[in-house]
Tab-separated table of C-alpha atoms and ligand atoms in Angstrom:
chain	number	residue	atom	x	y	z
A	1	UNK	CA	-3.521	6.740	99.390
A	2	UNK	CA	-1.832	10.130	99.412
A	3	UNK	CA	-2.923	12.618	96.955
A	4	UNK	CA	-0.760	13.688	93.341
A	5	UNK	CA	0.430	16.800	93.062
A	6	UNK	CA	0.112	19.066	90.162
A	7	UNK	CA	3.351	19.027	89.209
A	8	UNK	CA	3.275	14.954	88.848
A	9	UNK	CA	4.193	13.261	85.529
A	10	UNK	CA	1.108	12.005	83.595
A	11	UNK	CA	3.410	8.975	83.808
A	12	UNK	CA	3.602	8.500	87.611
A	13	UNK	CA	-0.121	9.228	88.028
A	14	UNK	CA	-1.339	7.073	85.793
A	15	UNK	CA	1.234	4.163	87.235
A	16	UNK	CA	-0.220	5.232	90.893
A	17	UNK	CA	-3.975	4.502	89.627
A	18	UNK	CA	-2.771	1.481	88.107
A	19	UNK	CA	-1.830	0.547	91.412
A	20	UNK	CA	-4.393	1.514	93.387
A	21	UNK	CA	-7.153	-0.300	90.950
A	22	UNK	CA	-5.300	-3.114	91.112
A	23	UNK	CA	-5.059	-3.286	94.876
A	24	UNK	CA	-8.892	-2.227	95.385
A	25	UNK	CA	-9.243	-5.654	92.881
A	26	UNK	CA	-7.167	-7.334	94.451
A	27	UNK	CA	-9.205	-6.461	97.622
A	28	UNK	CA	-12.600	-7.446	96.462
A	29	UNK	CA	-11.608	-10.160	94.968
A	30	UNK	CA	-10.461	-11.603	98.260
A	31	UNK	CA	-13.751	-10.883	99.600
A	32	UNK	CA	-16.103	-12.179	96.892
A	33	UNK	CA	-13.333	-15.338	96.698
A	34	UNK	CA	-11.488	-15.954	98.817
A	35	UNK	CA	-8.042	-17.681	97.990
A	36	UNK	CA	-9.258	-21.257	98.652
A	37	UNK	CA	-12.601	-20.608	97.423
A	38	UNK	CA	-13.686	-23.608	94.331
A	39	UNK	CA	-16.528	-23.425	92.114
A	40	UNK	CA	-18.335	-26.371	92.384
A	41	UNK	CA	-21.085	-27.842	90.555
A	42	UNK	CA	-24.537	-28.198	91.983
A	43	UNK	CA	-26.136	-31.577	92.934
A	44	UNK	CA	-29.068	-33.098	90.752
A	45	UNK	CA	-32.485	-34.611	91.717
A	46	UNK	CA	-33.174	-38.661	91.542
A	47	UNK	CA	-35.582	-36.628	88.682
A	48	UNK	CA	-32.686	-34.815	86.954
A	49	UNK	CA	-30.192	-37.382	87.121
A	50	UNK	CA	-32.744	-39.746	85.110
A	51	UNK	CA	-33.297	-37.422	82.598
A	52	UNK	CA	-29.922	-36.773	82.152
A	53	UNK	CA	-28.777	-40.563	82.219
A	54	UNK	CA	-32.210	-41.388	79.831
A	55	UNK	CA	-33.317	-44.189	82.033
A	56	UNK	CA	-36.270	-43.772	84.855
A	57	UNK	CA	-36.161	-42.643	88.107
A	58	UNK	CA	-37.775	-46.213	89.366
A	59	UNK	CA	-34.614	-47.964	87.785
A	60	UNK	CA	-32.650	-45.513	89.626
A	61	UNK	CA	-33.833	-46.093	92.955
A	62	UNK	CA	-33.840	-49.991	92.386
A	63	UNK	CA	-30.276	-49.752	91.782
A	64	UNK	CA	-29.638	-47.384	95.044
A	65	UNK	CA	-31.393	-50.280	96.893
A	66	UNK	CA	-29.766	-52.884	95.386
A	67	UNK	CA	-26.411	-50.731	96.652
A	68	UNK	CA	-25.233	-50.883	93.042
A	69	UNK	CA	-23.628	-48.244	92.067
A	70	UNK	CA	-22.492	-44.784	93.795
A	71	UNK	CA	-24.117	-43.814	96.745
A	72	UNK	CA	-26.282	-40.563	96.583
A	73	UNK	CA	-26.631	-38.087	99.010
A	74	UNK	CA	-29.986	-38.301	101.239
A	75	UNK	CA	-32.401	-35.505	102.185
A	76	UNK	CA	-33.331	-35.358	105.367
A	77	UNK	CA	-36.731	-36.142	103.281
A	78	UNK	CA	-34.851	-39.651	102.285
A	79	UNK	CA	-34.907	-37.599	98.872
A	80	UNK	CA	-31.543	-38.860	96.564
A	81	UNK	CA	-29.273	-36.148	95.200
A	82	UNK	CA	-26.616	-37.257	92.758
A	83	UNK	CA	-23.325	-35.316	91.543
A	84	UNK	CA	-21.976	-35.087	88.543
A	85	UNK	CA	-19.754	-37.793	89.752
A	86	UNK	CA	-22.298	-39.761	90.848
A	87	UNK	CA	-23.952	-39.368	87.664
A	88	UNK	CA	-20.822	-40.189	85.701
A	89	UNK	CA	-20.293	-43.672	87.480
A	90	UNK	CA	-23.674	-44.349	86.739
A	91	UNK	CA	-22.859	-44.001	82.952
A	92	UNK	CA	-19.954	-46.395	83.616
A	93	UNK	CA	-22.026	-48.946	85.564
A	94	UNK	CA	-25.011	-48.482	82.413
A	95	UNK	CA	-22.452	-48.556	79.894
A	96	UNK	CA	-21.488	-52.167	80.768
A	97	UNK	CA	-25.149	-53.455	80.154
A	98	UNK	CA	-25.751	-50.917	77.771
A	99	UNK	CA	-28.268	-52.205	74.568
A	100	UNK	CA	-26.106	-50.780	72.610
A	101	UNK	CA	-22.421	-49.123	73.115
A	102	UNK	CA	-22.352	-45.449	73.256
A	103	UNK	CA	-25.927	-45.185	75.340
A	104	UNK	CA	-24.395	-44.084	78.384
A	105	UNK	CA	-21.323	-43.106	77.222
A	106	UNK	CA	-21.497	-41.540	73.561
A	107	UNK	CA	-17.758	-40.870	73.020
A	108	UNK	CA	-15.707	-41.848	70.419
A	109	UNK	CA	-15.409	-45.518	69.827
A	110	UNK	CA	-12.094	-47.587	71.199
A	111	UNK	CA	-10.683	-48.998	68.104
A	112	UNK	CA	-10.218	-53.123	68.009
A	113	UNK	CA	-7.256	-53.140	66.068
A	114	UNK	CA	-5.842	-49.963	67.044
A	115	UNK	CA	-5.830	-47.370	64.324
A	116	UNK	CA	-4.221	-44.004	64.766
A	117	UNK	CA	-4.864	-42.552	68.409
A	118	UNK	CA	-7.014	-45.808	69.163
A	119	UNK	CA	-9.898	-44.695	68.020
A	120	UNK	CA	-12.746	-45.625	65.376
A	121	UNK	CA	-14.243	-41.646	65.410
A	122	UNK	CA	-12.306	-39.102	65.126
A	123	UNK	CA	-11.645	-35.607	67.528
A	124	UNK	CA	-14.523	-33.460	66.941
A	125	UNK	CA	-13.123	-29.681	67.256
A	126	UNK	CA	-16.197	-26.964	67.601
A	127	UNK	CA	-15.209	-23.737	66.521
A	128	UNK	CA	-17.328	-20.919	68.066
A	129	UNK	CA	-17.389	-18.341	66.167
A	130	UNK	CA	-19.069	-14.710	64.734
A	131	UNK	CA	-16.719	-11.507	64.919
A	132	UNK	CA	-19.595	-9.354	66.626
A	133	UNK	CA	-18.797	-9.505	70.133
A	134	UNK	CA	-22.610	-9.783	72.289
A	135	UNK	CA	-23.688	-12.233	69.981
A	136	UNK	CA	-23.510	-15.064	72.113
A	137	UNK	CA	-20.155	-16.994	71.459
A	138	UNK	CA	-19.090	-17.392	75.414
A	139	UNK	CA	-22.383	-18.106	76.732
A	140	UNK	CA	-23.267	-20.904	73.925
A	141	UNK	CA	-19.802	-22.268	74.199
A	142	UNK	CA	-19.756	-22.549	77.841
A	143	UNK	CA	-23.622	-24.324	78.173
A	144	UNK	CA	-22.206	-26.757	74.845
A	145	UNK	CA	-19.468	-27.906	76.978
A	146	UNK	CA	-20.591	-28.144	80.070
A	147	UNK	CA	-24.115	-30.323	78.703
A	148	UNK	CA	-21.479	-32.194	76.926
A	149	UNK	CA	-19.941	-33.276	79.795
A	150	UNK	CA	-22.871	-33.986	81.897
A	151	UNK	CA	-23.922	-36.327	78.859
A	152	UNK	CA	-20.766	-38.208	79.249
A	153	UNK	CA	-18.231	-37.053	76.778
A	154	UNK	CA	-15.341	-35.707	77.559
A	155	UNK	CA	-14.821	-32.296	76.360
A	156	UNK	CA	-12.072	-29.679	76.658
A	157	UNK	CA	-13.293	-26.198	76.507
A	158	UNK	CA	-10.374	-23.814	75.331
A	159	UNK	CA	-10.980	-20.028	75.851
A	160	UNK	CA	-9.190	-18.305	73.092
A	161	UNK	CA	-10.438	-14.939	73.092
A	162	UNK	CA	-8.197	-12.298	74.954
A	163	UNK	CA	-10.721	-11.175	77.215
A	164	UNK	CA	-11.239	-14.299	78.932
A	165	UNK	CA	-14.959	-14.306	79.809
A	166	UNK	CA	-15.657	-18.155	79.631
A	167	UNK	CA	-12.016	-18.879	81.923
A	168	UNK	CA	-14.647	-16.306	84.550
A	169	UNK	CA	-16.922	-18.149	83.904
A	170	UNK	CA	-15.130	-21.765	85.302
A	171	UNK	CA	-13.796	-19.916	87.917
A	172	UNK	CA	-10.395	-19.063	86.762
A	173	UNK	CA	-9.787	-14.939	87.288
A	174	UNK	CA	-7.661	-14.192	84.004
A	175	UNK	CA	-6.346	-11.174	86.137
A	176	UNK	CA	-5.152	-13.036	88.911
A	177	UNK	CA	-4.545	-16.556	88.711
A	178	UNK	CA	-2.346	-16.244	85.103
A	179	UNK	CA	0.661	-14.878	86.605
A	180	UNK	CA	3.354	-17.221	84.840
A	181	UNK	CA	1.122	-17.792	81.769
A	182	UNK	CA	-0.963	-20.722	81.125
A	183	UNK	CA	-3.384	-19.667	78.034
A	184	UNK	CA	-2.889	-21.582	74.954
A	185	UNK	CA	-0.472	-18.796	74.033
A	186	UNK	CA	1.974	-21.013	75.923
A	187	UNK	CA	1.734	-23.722	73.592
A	188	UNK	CA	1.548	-22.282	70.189
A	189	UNK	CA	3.821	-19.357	70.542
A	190	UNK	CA	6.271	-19.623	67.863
A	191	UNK	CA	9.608	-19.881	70.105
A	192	UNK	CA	9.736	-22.637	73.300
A	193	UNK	CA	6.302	-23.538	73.069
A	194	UNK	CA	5.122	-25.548	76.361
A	195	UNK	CA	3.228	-29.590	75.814
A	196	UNK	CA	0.100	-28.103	75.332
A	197	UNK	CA	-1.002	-30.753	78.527
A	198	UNK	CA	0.831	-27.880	80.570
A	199	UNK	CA	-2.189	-25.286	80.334
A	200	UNK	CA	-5.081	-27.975	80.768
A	201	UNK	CA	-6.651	-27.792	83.964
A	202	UNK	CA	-9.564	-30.120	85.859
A	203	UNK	CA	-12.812	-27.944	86.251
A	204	UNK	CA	-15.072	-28.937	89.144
A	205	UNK	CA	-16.850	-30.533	86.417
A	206	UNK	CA	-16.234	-34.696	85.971
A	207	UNK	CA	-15.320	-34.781	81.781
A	208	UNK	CA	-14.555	-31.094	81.531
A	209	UNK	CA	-11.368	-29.447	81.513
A	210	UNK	CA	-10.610	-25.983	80.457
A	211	UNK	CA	-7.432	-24.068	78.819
A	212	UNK	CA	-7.709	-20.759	80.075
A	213	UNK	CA	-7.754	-17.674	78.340
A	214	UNK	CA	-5.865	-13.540	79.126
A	215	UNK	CA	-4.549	-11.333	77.142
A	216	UNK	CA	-1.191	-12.301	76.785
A	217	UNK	CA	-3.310	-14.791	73.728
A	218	UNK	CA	-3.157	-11.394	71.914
A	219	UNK	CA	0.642	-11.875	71.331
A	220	UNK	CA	-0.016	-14.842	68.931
A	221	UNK	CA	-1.625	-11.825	66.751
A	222	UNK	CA	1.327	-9.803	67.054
A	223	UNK	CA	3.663	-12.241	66.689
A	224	UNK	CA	2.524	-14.221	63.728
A	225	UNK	CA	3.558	-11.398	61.050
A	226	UNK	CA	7.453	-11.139	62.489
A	227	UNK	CA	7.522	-14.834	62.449
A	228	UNK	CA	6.028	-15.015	59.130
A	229	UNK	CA	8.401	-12.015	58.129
A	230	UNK	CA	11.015	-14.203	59.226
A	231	UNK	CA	9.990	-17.326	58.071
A	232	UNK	CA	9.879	-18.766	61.213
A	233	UNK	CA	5.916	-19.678	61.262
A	234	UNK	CA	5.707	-22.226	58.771
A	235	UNK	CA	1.694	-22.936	58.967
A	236	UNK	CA	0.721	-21.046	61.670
A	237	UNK	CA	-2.525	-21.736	60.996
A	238	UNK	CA	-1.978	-25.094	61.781
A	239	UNK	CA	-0.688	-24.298	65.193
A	240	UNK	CA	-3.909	-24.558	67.491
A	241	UNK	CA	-4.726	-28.166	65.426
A	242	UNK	CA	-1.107	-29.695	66.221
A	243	UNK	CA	-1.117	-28.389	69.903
A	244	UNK	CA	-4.213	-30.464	69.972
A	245	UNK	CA	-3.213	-33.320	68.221
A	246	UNK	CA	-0.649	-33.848	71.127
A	247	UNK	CA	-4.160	-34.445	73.623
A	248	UNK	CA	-6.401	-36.142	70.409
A	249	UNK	CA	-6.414	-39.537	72.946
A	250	UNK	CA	-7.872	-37.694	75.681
A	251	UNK	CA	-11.127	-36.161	74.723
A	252	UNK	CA	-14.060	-36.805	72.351
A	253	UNK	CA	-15.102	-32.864	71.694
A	254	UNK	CA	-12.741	-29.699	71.923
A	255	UNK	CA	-14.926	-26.214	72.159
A	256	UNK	CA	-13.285	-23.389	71.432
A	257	UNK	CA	-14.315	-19.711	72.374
A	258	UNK	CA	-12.893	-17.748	69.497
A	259	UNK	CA	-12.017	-13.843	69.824
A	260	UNK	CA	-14.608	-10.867	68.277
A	261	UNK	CA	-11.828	-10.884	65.325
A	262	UNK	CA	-10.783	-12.361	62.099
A	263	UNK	CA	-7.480	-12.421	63.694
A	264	UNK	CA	-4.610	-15.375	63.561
A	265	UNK	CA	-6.314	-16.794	66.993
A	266	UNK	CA	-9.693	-17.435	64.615
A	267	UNK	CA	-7.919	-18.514	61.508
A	268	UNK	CA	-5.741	-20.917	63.338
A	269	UNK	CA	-9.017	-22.181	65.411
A	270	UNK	CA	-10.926	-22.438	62.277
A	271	UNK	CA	-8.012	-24.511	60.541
A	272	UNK	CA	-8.162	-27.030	63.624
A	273	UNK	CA	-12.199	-26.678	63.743
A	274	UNK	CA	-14.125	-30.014	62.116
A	275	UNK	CA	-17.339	-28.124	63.287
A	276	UNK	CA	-18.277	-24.446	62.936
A	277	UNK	CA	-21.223	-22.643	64.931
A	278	UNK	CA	-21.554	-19.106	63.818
A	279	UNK	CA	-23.710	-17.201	66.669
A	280	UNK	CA	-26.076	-14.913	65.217
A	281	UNK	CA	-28.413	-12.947	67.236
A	282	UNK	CA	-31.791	-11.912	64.855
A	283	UNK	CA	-31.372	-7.910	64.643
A	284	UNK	CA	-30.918	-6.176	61.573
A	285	UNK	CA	-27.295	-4.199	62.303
A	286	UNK	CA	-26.034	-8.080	63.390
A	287	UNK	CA	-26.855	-9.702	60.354
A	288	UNK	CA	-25.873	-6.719	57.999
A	289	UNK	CA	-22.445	-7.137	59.593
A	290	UNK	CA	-22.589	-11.233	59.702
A	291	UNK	CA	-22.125	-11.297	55.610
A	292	UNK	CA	-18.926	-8.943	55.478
A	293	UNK	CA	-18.061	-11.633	58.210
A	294	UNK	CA	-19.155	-14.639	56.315
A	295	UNK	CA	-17.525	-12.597	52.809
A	296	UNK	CA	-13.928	-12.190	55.119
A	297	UNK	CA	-14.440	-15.531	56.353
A	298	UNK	CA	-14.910	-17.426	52.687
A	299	UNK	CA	-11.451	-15.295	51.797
A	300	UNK	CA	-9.151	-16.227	54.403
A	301	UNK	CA	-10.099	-19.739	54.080
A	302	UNK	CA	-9.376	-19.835	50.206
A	303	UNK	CA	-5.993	-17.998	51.394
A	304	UNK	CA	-5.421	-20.877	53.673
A	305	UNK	CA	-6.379	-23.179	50.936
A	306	UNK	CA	-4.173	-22.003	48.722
A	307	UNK	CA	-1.242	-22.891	50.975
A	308	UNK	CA	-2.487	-26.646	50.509
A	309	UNK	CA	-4.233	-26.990	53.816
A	310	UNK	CA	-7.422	-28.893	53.842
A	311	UNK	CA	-10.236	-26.556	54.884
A	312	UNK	CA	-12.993	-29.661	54.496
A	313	UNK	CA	-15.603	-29.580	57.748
A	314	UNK	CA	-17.896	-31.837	59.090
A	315	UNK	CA	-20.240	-29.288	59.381
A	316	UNK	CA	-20.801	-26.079	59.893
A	317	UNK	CA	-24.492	-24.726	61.557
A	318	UNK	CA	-26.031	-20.740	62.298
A	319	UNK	CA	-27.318	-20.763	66.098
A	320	UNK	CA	-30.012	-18.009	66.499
A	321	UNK	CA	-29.004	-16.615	69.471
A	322	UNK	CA	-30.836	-14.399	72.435
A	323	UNK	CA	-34.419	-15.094	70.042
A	324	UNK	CA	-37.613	-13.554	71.436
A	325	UNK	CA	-40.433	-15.208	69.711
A	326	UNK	CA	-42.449	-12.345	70.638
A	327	UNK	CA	-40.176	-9.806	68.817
A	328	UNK	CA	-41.850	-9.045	65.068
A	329	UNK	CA	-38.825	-7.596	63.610
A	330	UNK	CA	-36.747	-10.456	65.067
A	331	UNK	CA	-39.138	-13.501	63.343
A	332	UNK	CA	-39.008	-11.542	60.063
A	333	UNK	CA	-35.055	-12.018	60.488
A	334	UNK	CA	-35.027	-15.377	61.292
A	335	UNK	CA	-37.891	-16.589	58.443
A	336	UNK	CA	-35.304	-14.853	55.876
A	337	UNK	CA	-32.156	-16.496	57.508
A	338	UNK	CA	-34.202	-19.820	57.437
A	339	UNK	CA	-35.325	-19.418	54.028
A	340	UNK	CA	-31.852	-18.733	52.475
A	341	UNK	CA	-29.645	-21.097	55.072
A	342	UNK	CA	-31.958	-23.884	55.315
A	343	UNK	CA	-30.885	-26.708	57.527
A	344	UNK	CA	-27.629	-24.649	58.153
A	345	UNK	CA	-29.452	-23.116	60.933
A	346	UNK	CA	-29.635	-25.136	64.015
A	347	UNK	CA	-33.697	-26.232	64.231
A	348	UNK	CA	-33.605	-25.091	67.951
A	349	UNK	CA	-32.789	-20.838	68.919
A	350	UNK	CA	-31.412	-19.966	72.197
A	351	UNK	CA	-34.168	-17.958	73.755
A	352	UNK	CA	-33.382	-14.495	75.288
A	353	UNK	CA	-33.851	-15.625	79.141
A	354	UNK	CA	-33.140	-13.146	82.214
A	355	UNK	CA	-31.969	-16.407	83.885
A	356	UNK	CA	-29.057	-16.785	81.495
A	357	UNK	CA	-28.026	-13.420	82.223
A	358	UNK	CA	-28.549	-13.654	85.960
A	359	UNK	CA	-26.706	-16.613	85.911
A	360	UNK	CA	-23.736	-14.552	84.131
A	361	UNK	CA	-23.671	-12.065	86.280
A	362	UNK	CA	-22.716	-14.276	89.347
A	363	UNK	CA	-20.455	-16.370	86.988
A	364	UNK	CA	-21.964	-19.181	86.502
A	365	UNK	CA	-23.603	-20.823	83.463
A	366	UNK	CA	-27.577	-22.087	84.174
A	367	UNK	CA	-26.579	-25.716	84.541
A	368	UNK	CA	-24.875	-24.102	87.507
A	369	UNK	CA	-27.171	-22.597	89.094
A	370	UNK	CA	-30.307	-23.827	91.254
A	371	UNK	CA	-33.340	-24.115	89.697
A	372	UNK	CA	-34.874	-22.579	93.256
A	373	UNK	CA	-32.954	-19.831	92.568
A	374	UNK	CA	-35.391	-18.366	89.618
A	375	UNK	CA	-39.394	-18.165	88.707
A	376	UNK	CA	-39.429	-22.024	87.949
A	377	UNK	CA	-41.371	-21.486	84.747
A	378	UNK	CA	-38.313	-18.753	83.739
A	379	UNK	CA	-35.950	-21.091	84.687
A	380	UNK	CA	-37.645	-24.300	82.726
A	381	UNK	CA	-37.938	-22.500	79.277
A	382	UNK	CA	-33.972	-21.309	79.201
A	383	UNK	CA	-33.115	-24.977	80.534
A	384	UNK	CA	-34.862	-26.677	77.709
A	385	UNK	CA	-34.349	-24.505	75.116
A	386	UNK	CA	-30.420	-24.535	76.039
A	387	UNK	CA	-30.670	-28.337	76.093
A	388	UNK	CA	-32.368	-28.362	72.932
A	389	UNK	CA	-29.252	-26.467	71.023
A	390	UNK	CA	-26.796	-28.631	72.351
A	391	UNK	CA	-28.515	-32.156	72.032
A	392	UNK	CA	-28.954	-30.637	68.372
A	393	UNK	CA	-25.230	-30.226	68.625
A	394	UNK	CA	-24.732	-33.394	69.720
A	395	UNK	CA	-26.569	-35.348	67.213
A	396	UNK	CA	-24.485	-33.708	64.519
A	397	UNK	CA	-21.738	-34.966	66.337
A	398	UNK	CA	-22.892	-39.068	66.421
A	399	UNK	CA	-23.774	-38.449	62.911
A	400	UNK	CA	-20.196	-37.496	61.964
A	401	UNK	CA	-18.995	-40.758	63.607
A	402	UNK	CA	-21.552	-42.783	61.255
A	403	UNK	CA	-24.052	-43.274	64.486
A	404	UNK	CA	-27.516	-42.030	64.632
B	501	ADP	N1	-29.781	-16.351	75.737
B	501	ADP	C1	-29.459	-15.271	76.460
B	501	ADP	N2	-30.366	-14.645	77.232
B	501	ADP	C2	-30.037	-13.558	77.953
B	501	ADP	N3	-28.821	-13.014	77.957
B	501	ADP	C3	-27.861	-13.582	77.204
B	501	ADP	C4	-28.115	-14.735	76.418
B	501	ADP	N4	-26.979	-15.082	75.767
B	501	ADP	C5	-26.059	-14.179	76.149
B	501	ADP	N5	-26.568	-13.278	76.997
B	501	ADP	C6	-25.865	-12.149	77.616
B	501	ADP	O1	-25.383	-11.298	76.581
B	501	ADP	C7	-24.079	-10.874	76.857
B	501	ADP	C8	-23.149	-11.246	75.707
B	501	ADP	O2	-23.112	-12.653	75.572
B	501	ADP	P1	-21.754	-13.428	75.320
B	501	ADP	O3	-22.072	-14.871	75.313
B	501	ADP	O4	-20.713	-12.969	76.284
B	501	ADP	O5	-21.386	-12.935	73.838
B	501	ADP	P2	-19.974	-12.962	73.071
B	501	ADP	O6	-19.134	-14.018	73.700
B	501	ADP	O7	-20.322	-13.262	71.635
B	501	ADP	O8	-19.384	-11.605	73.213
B	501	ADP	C9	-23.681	-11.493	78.191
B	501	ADP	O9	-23.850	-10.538	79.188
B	501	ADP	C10	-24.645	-12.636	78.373
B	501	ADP	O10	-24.949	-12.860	79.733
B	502	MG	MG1	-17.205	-13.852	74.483
């Protein structure tokens, strides 16, 4: 590093720090991950992978005897550890004796005479959405897809806010690894847009892939007006739902991370949406600001409307987010929001956990992590109350598809 004169342009200094930032990053980044370095998810207990599959442990270990099925890993202890392979295969194997179809594996149902896509239900789209940023979008997206997928659907999680914090979160470094594109930008931009199959990409998770997210997403929102000047973007709100329609085959739930913005990203999200979670976190400031959103919200969609587009949903829920039962002014907040909402808000809050945040700050989400790795009692309360929220989730999901 040599040291800038006086005399330098603002220009050329600020270039220089550019450059140096980006080669300290570029540095550290090495170091904390390495080039080949891969995420991978953890392995589960014989106890875990029960719960998860809903069948007992004994039945598991009578089918590892029997040598049906995949082979776990053994402890030195003879104790079985599953993946989330292993645990997937074992939804295939139950599925086949299965009381009834969708117990194992609760996707959408193969049509017998072949409708449209195949299918029976159709592609659930969750929208994620609130425009105060800190209110809990990434995190609840991120644990929604990834329980999803360990309960056997198979989910595409699509990061479409600029600043990329669930693509971190899979492992994906929006800084580094996006050099020639590959956001959903690519496949809704307005001139040569890409199959949006190009941008999908395998997480180490079995039933999850991810569309990453940078900020080159924020050129939809400054392209949309010239193309609309130019009458070039014909719906553009329906661009995120026909990218998707080109995939509908391949998954049975889409998540999408929205931006902290009414922006064209959001409206063209909540145009492909069929489900709407607005993240609210119980403080006073948040919820004064949640009705302008809801107010903006309710007006863009009757501008959409307008157009002819069908803004019907399948349902739309408030998640209480970071909740501290303890909290006085916090329970006030939620009694009112239950009060007025009613069943709109989800039954079960995500707690406020220091185990979620730990989890974050190492990139990783808490189904990640090891429950060794925390105050088992810490770790147990943000687990459940996590699973809670998105089994919730997932119930209003089979009862869209008529199932209960
Ligand atoms: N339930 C929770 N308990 C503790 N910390 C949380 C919880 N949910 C989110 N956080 C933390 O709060 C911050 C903001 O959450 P995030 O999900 O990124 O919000 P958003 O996507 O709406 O901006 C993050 O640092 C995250 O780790
Ligand atoms: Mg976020």
């Amino acid at each position: 590093m040599s040291s800038i004169k006086q005399t330098d342009n603002l220009n050329s200094v600020i270039r220089q720090h550019a450059e140096w930032l980006s080669g300290q990053l570029h540095a550290q980044r090495e170091n904390l991950f390495p080039p080949n370095a891969q995420k991978s998810m953890r392995t589960f207990t014989s106890g875990e992978a029960a719960t998860l599959l809903g069948v007992n442990d004994s039945y598991l270990r009578k089918l590892h005897l029997e040598g049906r099925g995949p082979s776990p890993a053994l402890t030195p202890g003879n104790r079985r550890h599953y993946s989330a392979q292993d645990i997937h295969d074992l939804r295939v194997l139950l599925e086949k004796t299965a009381r009834k179809p969708g117990d194992y594996l609760p996707g959408r149902r193969v049509s017998p005479e072949g409708s449209e896509h195949g299918y029976i239900d159709h592609l659930q789209v969750i929208g994620v959405m609130n425009f105060k940023g800190g209110s809990g979008k990434t995190t609840t997206s991120a644990h929604l897809a990834q329980r999803l997928a360990l309960k056997g659907y198979r989910v595409l999680a699509i990061d479409l806010d600029p600043q990329a914090s669930l693509t971190a979160l899979h492992g994906v470094q929006p800084e580094f690894d996006l050099h020639d594109g590959g956001t959903l930008y690519d496949a809704i931009r307005y001139d040569s847009p890409v199959p949006i199959a190009d941008v999908i990409r395998k997480t180490y998770i079995p039933n999850l892939d991810l569309i990453p997210g940078n900020l080159e997403l924020m050129e939809f929102e400054h392209e949309t007006p010239r193309a609309l000047s130019q009458g070039k973007a014909g719906l553009f709100f329906f661009r995120v739902k026909e990218a998707l329609m080109q995939v509908d085959g391949d998954y049975d739930v889409v998540v999408i991370d929205c931006p902290p913005q009414l922006g064209f990203l959001t409206m063209s999200a909540l145009s492909a949406a069929t489900g709407v979670l607005v993240t609210i976190h119980p403080e006073m400031l948040d919820v004064m600001s949640m009705s302008q959103f809801l107010r903006m919200t309710a007006d863009l969609m009757d501008v959409i409307a307008e157009s002819g587009a069908d803004m019907s949903h399948d349902w739309m829920r408030y998640l209480l987010t970071r909740y501290e039962p303890a909290d006085a002014p916090q329970n006030r907040i939620v009694a009112f929001l239950r009060t007025m909402y009613g069943d709109k808000v989800l039954n079960a809050p995500q707690l406020k956990s220091t185990a979620i945040s730990d989890a974050g700050l190492t990139k990783q989400t808490l189904y990640e992590v090891e429950r060794g790795a925390f105050t088992r009692s810490t770790y147990d309360r943000a687990v459940e109350s996590l699973n809670a929220v998105n089994d919730e989730i997932s119930e209003l999901i089979q009862r869209t598809w008529g199932r209960t």
